[in-house]
Coordinates of C-alpha atoms in Angstrom, one line a residue:
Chain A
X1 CA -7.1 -31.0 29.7
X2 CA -8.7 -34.5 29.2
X3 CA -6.2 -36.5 26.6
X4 CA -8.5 -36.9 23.7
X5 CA -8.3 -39.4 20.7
X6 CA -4.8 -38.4 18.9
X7 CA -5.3 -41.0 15.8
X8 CA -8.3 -39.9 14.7
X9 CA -8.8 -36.3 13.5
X10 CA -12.6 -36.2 13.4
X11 CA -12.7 -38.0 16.9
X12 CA -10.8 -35.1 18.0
X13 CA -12.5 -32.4 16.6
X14 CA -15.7 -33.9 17.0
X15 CA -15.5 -34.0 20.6
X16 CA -16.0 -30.0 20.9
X17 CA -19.7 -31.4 20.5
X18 CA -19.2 -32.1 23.5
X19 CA -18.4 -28.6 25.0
X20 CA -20.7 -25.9 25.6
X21 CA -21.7 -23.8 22.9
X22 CA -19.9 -19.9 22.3
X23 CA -20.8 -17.3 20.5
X24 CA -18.5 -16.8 17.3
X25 CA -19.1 -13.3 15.2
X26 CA -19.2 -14.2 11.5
X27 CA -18.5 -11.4 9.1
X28 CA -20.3 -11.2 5.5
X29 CA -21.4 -14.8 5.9
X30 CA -22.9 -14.7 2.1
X31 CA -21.7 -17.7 0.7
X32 CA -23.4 -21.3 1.1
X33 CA -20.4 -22.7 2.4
X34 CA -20.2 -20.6 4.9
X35 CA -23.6 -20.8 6.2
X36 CA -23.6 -24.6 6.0
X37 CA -21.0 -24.7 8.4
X38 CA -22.2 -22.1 10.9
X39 CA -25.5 -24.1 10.8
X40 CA -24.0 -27.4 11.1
X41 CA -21.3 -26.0 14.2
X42 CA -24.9 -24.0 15.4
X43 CA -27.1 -27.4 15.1
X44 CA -24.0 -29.5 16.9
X45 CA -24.4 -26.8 19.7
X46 CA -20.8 -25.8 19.5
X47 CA -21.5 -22.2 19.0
X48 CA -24.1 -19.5 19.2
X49 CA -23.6 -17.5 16.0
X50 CA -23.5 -14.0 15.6
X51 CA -24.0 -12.6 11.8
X52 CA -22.7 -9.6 10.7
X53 CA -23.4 -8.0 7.1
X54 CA -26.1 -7.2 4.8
X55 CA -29.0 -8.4 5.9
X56 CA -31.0 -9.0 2.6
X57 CA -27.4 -10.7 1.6
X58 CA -27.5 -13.2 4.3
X59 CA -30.7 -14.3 3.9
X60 CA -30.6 -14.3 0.1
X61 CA -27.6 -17.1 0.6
X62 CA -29.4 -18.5 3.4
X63 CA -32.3 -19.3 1.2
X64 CA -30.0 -20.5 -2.0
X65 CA -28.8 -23.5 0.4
X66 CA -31.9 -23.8 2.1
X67 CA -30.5 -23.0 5.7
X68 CA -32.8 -22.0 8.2
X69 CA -31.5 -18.8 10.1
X70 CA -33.2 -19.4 13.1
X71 CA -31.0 -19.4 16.0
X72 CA -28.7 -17.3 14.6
X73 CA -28.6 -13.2 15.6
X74 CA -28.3 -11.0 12.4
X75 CA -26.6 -7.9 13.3
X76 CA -27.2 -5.4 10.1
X77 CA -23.9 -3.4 8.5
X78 CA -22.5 -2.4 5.5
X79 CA -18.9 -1.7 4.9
X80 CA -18.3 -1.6 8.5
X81 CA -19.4 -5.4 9.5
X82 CA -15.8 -5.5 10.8
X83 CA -15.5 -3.2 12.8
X84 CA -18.8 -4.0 14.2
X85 CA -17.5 -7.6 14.5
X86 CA -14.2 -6.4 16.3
X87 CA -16.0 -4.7 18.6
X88 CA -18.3 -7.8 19.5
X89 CA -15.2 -9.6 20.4
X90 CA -13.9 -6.7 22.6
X91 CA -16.6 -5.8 24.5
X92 CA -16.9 -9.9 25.2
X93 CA -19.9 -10.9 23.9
X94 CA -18.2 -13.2 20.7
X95 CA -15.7 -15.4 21.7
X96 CA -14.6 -15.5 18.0
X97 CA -14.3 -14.7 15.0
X98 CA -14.9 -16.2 11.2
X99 CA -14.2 -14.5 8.2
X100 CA -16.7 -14.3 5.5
X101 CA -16.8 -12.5 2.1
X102 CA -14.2 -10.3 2.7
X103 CA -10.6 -9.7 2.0
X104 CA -7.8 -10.9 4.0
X105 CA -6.3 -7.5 4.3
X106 CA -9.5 -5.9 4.7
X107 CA -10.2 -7.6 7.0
X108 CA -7.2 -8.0 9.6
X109 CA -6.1 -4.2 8.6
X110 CA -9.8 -3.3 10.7
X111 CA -9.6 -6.1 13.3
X112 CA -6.0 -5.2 14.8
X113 CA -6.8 -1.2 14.8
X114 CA -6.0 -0.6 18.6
X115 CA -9.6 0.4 19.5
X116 CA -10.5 -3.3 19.4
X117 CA -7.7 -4.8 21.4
X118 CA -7.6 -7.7 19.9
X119 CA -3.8 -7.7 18.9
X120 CA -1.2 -8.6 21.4
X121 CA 2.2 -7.7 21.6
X122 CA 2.4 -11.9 20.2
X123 CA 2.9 -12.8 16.3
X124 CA -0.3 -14.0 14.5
X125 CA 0.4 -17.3 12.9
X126 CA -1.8 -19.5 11.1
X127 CA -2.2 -23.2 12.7
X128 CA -3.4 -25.6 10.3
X129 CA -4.4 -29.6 11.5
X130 CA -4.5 -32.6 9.1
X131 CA -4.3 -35.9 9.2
X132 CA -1.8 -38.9 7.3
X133 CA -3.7 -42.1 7.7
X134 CA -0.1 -44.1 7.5
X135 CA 0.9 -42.2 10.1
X136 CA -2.0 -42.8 12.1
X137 CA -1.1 -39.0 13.5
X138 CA -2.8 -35.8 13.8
X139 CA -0.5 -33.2 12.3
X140 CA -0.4 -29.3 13.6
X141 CA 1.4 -27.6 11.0
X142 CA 2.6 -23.3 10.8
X143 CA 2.6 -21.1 9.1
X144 CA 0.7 -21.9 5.5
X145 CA -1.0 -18.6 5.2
X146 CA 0.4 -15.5 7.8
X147 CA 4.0 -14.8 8.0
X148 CA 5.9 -14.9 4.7
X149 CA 9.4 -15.0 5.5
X150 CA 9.6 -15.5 9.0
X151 CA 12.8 -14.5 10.9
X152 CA 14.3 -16.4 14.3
X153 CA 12.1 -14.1 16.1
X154 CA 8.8 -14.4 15.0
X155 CA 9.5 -18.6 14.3
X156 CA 9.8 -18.3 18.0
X157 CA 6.3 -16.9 18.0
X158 CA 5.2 -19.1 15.5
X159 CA 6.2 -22.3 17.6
X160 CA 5.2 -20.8 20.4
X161 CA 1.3 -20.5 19.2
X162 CA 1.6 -24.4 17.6
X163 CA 2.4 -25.7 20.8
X164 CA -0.2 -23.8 22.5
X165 CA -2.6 -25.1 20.3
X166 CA -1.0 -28.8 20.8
X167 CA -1.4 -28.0 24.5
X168 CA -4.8 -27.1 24.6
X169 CA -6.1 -29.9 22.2
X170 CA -4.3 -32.5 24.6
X171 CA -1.4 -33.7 22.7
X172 CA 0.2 -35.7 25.3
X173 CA 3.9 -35.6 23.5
X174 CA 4.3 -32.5 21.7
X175 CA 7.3 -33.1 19.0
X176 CA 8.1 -30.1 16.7
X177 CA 10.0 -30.7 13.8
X178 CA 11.5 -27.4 12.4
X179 CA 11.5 -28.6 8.2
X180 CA 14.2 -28.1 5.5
X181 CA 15.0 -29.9 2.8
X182 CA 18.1 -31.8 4.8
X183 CA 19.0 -32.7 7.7
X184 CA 22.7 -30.9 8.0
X185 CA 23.7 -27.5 8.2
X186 CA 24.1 -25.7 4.8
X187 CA 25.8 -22.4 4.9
X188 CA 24.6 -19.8 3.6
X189 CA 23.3 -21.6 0.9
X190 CA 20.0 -23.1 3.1
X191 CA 19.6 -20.5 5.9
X192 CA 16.5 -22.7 7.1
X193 CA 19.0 -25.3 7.9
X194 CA 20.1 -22.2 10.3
X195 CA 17.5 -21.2 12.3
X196 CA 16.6 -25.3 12.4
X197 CA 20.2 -26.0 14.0
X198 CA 20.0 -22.7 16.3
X199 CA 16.1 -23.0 17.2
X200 CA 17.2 -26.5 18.5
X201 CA 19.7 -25.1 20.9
X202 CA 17.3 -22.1 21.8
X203 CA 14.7 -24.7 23.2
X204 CA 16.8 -25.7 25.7
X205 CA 16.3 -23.0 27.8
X206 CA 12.8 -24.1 27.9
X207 CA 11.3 -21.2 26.6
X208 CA 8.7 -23.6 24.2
X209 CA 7.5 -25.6 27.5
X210 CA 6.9 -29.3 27.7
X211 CA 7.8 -30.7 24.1
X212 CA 10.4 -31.3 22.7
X213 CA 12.0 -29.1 19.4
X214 CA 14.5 -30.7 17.0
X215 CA 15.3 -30.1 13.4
X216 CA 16.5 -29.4 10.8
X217 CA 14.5 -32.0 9.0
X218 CA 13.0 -33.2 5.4
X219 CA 9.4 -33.8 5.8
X220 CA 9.4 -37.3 5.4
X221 CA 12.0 -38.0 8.1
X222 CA 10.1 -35.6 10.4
X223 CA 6.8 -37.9 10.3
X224 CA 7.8 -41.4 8.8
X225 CA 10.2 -43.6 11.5
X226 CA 11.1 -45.9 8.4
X227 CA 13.1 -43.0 6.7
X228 CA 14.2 -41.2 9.6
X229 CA 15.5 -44.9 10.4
X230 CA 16.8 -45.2 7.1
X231 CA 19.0 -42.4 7.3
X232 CA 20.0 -43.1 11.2
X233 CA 18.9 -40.2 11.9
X234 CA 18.5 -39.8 15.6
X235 CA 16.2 -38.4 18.7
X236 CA 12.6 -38.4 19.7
X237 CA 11.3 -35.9 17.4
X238 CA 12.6 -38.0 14.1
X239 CA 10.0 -39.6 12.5
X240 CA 7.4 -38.7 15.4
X241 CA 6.9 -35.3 15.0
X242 CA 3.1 -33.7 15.6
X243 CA 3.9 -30.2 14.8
X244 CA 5.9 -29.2 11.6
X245 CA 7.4 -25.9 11.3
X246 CA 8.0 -24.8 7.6
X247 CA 10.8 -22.6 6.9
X248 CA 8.2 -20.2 5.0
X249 CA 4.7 -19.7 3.6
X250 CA 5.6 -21.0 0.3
X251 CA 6.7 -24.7 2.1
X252 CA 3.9 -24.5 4.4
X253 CA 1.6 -23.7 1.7
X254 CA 2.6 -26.2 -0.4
X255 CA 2.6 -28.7 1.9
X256 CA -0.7 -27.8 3.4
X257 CA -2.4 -27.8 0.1
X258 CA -1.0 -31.0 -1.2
X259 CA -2.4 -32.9 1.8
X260 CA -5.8 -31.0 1.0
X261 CA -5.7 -31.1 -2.9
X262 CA -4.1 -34.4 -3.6
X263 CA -4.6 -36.2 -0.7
X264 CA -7.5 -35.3 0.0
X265 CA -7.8 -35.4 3.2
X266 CA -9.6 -33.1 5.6
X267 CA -7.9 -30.5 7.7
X268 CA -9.1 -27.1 9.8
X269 CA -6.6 -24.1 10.1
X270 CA -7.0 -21.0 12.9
X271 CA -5.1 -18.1 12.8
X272 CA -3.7 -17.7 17.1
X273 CA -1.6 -15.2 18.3
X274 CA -5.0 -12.5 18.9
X275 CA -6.5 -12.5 22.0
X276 CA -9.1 -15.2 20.4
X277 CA -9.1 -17.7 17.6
X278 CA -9.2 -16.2 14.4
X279 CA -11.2 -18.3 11.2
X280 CA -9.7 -17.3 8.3
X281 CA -11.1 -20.1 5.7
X282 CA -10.0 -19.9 2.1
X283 CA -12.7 -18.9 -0.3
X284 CA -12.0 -22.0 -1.8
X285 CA -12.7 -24.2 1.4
X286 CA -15.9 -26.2 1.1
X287 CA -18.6 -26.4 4.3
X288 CA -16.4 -29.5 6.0
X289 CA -13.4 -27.7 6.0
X290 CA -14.9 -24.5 7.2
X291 CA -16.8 -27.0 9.7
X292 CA -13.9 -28.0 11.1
X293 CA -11.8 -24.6 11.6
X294 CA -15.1 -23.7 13.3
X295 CA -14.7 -27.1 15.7
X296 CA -10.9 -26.4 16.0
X297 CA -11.0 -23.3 17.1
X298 CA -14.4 -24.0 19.7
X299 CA -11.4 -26.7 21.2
X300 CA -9.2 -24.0 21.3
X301 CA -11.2 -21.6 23.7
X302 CA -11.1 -24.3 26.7
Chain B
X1 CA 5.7 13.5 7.3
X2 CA 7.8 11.2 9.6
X3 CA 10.7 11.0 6.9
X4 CA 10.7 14.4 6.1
X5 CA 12.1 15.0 9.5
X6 CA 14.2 12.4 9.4
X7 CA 15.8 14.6 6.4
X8 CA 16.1 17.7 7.9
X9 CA 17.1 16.0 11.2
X10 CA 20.1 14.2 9.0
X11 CA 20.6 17.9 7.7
X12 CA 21.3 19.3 10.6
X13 CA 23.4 16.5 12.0
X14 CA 25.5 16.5 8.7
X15 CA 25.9 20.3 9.1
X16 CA 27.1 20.0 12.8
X17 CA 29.8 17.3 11.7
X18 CA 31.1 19.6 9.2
X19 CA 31.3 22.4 11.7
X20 CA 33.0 20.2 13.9
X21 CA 35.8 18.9 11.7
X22 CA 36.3 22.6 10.2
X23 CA 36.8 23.6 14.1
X24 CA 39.2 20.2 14.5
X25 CA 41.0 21.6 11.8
X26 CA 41.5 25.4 12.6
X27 CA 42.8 24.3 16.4
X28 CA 45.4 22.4 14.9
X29 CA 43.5 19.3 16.5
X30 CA 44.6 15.5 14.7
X31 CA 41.6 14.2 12.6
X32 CA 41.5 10.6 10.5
X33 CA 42.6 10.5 6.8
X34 CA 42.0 7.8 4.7
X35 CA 45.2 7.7 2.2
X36 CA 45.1 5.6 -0.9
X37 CA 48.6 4.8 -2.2
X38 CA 48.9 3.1 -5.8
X39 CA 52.2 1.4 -5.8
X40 CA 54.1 -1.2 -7.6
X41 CA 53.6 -4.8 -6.1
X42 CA 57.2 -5.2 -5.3
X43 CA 58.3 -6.6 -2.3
X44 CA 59.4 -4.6 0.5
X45 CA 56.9 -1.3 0.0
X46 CA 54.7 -1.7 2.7
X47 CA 58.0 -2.0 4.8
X48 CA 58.9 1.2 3.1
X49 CA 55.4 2.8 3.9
X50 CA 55.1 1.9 7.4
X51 CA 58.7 3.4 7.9
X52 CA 57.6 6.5 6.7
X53 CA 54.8 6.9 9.0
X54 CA 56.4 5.8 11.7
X55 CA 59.5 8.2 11.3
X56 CA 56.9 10.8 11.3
X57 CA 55.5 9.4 14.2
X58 CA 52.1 8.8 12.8
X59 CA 50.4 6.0 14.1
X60 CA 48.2 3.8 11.9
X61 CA 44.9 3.2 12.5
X62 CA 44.2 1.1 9.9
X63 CA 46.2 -0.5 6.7
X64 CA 44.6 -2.8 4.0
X65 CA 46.5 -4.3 0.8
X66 CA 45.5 -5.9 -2.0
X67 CA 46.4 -6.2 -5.7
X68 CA 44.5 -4.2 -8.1
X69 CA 43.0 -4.8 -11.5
X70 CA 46.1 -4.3 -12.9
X71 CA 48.2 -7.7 -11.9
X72 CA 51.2 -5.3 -10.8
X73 CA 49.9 -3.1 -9.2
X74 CA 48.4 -3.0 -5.5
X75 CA 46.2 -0.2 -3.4
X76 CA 47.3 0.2 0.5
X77 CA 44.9 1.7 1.7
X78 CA 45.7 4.0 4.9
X79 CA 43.8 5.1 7.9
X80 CA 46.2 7.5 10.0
X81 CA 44.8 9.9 12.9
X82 CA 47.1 12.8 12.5
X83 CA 47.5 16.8 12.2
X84 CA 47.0 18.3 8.7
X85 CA 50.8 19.8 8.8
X86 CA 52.2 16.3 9.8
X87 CA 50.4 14.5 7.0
X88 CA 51.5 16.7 4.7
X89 CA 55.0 16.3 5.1
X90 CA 54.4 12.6 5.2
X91 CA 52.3 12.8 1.7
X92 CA 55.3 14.5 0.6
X93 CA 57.9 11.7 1.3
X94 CA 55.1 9.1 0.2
X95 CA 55.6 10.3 -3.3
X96 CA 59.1 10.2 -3.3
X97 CA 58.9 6.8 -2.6
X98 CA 60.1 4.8 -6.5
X99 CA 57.6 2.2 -6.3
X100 CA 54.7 4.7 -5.1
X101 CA 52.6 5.4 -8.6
X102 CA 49.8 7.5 -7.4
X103 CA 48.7 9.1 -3.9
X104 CA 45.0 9.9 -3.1
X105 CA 43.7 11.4 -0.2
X106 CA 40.5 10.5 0.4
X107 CA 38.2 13.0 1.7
X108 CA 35.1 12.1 3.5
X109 CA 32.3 12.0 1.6
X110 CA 33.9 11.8 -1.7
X111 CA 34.9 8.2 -1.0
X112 CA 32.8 4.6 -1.2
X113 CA 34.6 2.9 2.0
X114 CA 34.2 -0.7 3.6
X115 CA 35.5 -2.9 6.3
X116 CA 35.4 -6.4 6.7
X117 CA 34.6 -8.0 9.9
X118 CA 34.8 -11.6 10.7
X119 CA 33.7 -12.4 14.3
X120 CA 33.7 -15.5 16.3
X121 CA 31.1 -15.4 19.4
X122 CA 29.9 -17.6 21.9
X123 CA 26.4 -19.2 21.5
X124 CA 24.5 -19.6 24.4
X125 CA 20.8 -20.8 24.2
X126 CA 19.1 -17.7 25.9
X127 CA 21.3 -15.4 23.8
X128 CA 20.5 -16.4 20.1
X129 CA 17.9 -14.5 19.6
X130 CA 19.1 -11.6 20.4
X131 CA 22.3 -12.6 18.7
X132 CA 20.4 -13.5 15.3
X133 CA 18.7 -10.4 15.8
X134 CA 21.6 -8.3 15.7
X135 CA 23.3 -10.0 12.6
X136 CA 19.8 -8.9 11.1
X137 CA 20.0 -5.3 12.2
X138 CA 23.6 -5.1 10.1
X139 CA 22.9 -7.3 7.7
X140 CA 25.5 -9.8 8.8
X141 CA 26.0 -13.2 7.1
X142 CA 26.5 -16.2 9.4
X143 CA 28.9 -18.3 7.6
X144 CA 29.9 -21.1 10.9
X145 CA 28.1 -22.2 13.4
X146 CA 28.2 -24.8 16.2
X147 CA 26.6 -25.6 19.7
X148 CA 29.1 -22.8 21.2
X149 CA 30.3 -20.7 18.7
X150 CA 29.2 -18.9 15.9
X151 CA 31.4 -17.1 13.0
X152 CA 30.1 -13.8 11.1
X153 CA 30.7 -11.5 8.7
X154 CA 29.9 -7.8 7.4
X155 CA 31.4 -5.6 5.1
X156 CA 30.1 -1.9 6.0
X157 CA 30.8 1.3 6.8
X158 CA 33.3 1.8 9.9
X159 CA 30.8 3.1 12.0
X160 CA 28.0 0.1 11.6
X161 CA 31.2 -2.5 11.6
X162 CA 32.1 -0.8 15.4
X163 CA 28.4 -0.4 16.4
X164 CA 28.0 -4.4 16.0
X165 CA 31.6 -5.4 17.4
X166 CA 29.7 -3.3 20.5
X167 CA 26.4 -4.8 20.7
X168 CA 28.2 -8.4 20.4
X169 CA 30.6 -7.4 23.5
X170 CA 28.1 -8.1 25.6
X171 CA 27.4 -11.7 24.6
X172 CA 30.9 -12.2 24.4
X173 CA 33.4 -12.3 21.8
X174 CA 35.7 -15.2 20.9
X175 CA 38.1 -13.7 18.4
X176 CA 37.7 -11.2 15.7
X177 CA 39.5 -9.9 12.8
X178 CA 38.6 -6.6 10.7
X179 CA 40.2 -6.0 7.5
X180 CA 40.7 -2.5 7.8
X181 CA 38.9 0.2 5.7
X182 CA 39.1 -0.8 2.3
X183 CA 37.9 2.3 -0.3
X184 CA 37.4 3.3 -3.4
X185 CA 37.0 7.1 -4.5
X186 CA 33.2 7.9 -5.5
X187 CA 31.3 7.4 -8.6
X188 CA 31.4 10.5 -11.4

């Protein structure tokens, strides 16, 4: 994999442009946002899209934002857009998949039935990727949105998609930071201090590949050098981390929408751990964010 | 549907252990009692206890102590693997004993027991997972850790206390110390 750009987070995404184009199965694309970035990911030729749903729906939104549909396939179903979309993705002719006007659990409970094969015996975690300007980094962060309380076990998992993800996007040093709210052990009191101090150890048998895992750590001593300086707090990872780990969904969630709400600064999220990238966009998400899950995820697939 | 076997299969297997003591017991064969002896806290009465068994020639399997709510009063709590005639005659001298204020014996069943395990193992990278895993299965608290070793505890049922001291045998244990079963009789 080519190094790309690290600073920059649209360099980096922007340069699945670049690539050649996939086809991604959208299901119940009926809101603008949506569309916008289908047609924007479509027009960059970084995928060949593939819309599942109501018909009359799609093209009802479709006309609302004034996006032209040409280009894209419409395949017609009703409750079962899913399924239909599940099966597009097994039989290989999407590469993968978005999520549109339909519910999480909806949605995931149809995609992992067996028939579909889309489920591996791996954890499904959700990947998100922002940006700190001060930092002048590119941030993968897990899990914000999947795995609520996540044991030893499935943070293995959960690492173990992250780094994939840093692999594949050309991170040349991959750093994981495992977060807590210190840096010590804190028994039983902070069992994220635990796993942190234990997940540390585990990496040494090289089970995580080439990066390097160290924690437990605040957040800002896992991506600012000043404070991880300020506190002598030691090691590679300190202060230079590229992939934060939160302890659980409510940390990552937090953290993951305060860099999106009050920073305001872009980001993309996947959900890995499937046999293909998974889009899973908030409702919420406008067309740029939903743009660039689509871009992540089109670097993912090299 | 699933758990409605798992009833009928817990049933059965309930049924066969009762068979199974009741058979113990009609050959004469020595079973586990769990005694609970109310006594004054005076010193020298667990002396005085373990005498007794061990002039019967019982041999204790397990024997925890502790005061009780009362500030001079304590609970020995007795596990002794013996023949119904033998304990008997050993009940008998139990209650003879001046400081002994109350003798239970605790039947299976009608009793709310617990032991407590602390456990020292050695940590080695490839084995935490399967170490944490464990402590998760039983519900074990990690209360020390460092690069080598790790310290646990549980407080269960015999059974689930011996099932984890097995599972941790093969990573490899440091040093352990069980408390003996500890038990009160059941709620009304």
């Amino acid at each position: 994999m080519k190094k790309r750009d690290l600073f920059d987070m649209q360099v980096l995404l922007d340069s699945s442009y670049a690539l050649s184009p996939r086809p991604m199965v959208v299901v119940n694309p009926y809101d603008g946002a949506t569309l916008e970035s289908i047609f924007s990911a479509m027009s960059g030729g970084v995928v060949d899209p593939i819309l599942v749903g109501k018909k009359t729906l799609i093209r009802k939104s479709a006309e609302t934002v004034h996006i032209p549909l040409e280009g894209m396939r419409i395949i017609p179903a009703d409750e079962d857009s899913t399924a239909v979309a599940a099966s597009l993705i097994c039989e290989g002719k999407a590469h993968f998949i978005m999520k549109g006007m339909v519910g999480t659990g909806a949605f995931f409970h149809v995609l992992f039935e067996p028939r579909f094969k889309i489920r591996t015996q791996g954890v499904l975690s959700h990947v998100g990727m922002f940006e700190i300007p001060s930092t002048k980094r590119i941030f993968l962060m897990s899990d914000a949105a999947i795995n609520i309380l996540p044991n030893f076990s499935r943070k293995i998992h959960i690492i173990s998609n992250a780094v994939d993800a840093a692999h594949k996007l050309g991170f040349p040093q991959i750093r994981v930071a495992l977060l807590a709210a210190i840096e010590k052990l804190n028994l039983p009191a902070m069992p994220a201090t635990l796993d942190a101090f234990l997940m540390k150890r585990f990496a040494e048998t090289g089970y995580f590949g080439r990066c390097e895992v160290d924690g437990p750590f605040a957040f800002d001593n896992a991506i600012d050098p000043r404070s991880a300086g300020t506190k002598g707090i030691g090691g590679n990872v300190a202060g230079n981390a590229n992939i934060l780990i939160a302890p659980n969904i409510e940390t990552g969630n937090v953290i993951w929408k305060s860099i999106t709400c009050i920073h305001g600064g872009d980001a993309a999220g996947v959900v890995l751990g499937g046999t293909c990238p998974i889009v899973v966009p908030s409702r919420a998400d406008n067309a740029k964010t939903k743009l660039n899950s689509i871009l992540f995820s089109r670097l993912l697939l090299e | 549907m699933k758990c409605r076997y798992n009833r009928v299969y817990q049933f059965i297997t309930d049924d066969v252990n009762v068979i199974n003591v009741r058979i113990r017991f009609l050959q004469g064969e020595s079973m586990k009692y769990t005694l609970s002896c109310l006594c004054y806290n005076r010193p020298g009465v667990l002396a005085k206890v373990a005498r007794l068994f061990s002039e019967e020639g019982i041999n204790i399997y397990s024997l925890a102590a502790g005061e009780v709510e009362e500030k001079d009063k304590s609970r020995i709590t007795i596990v002794v693997d013996v023949e119904k005639q033998t304990l008997k005659r050993a009940e008998k001298k139990l209650e003879k004993i001046e400081e002994v204020i109350q003798l239970y014996d605790l039947k299976e069943g009608e009793l709310i027991a617990r032991e407590l395990l602390l456990i020292k193992i050695r940590v080695r990278p490839e084995n935490i997972p399967q170490i944490l895993q464990t402590a998760e299965l039983f519900n074990a608290q990690v209360i020390a850790v460092s690069d080598v070793s790790m310290v646990l505890t549980l407080a269960e049922e015999e059974k689930r206390v011996n099932g984890m001291i097995n599972l941790f045998k093969k990573v490899g244990i440091i040093e352990m110390s069980r408390s003996g079963k500890l038990a009160v009789s059941g709620v009304d």
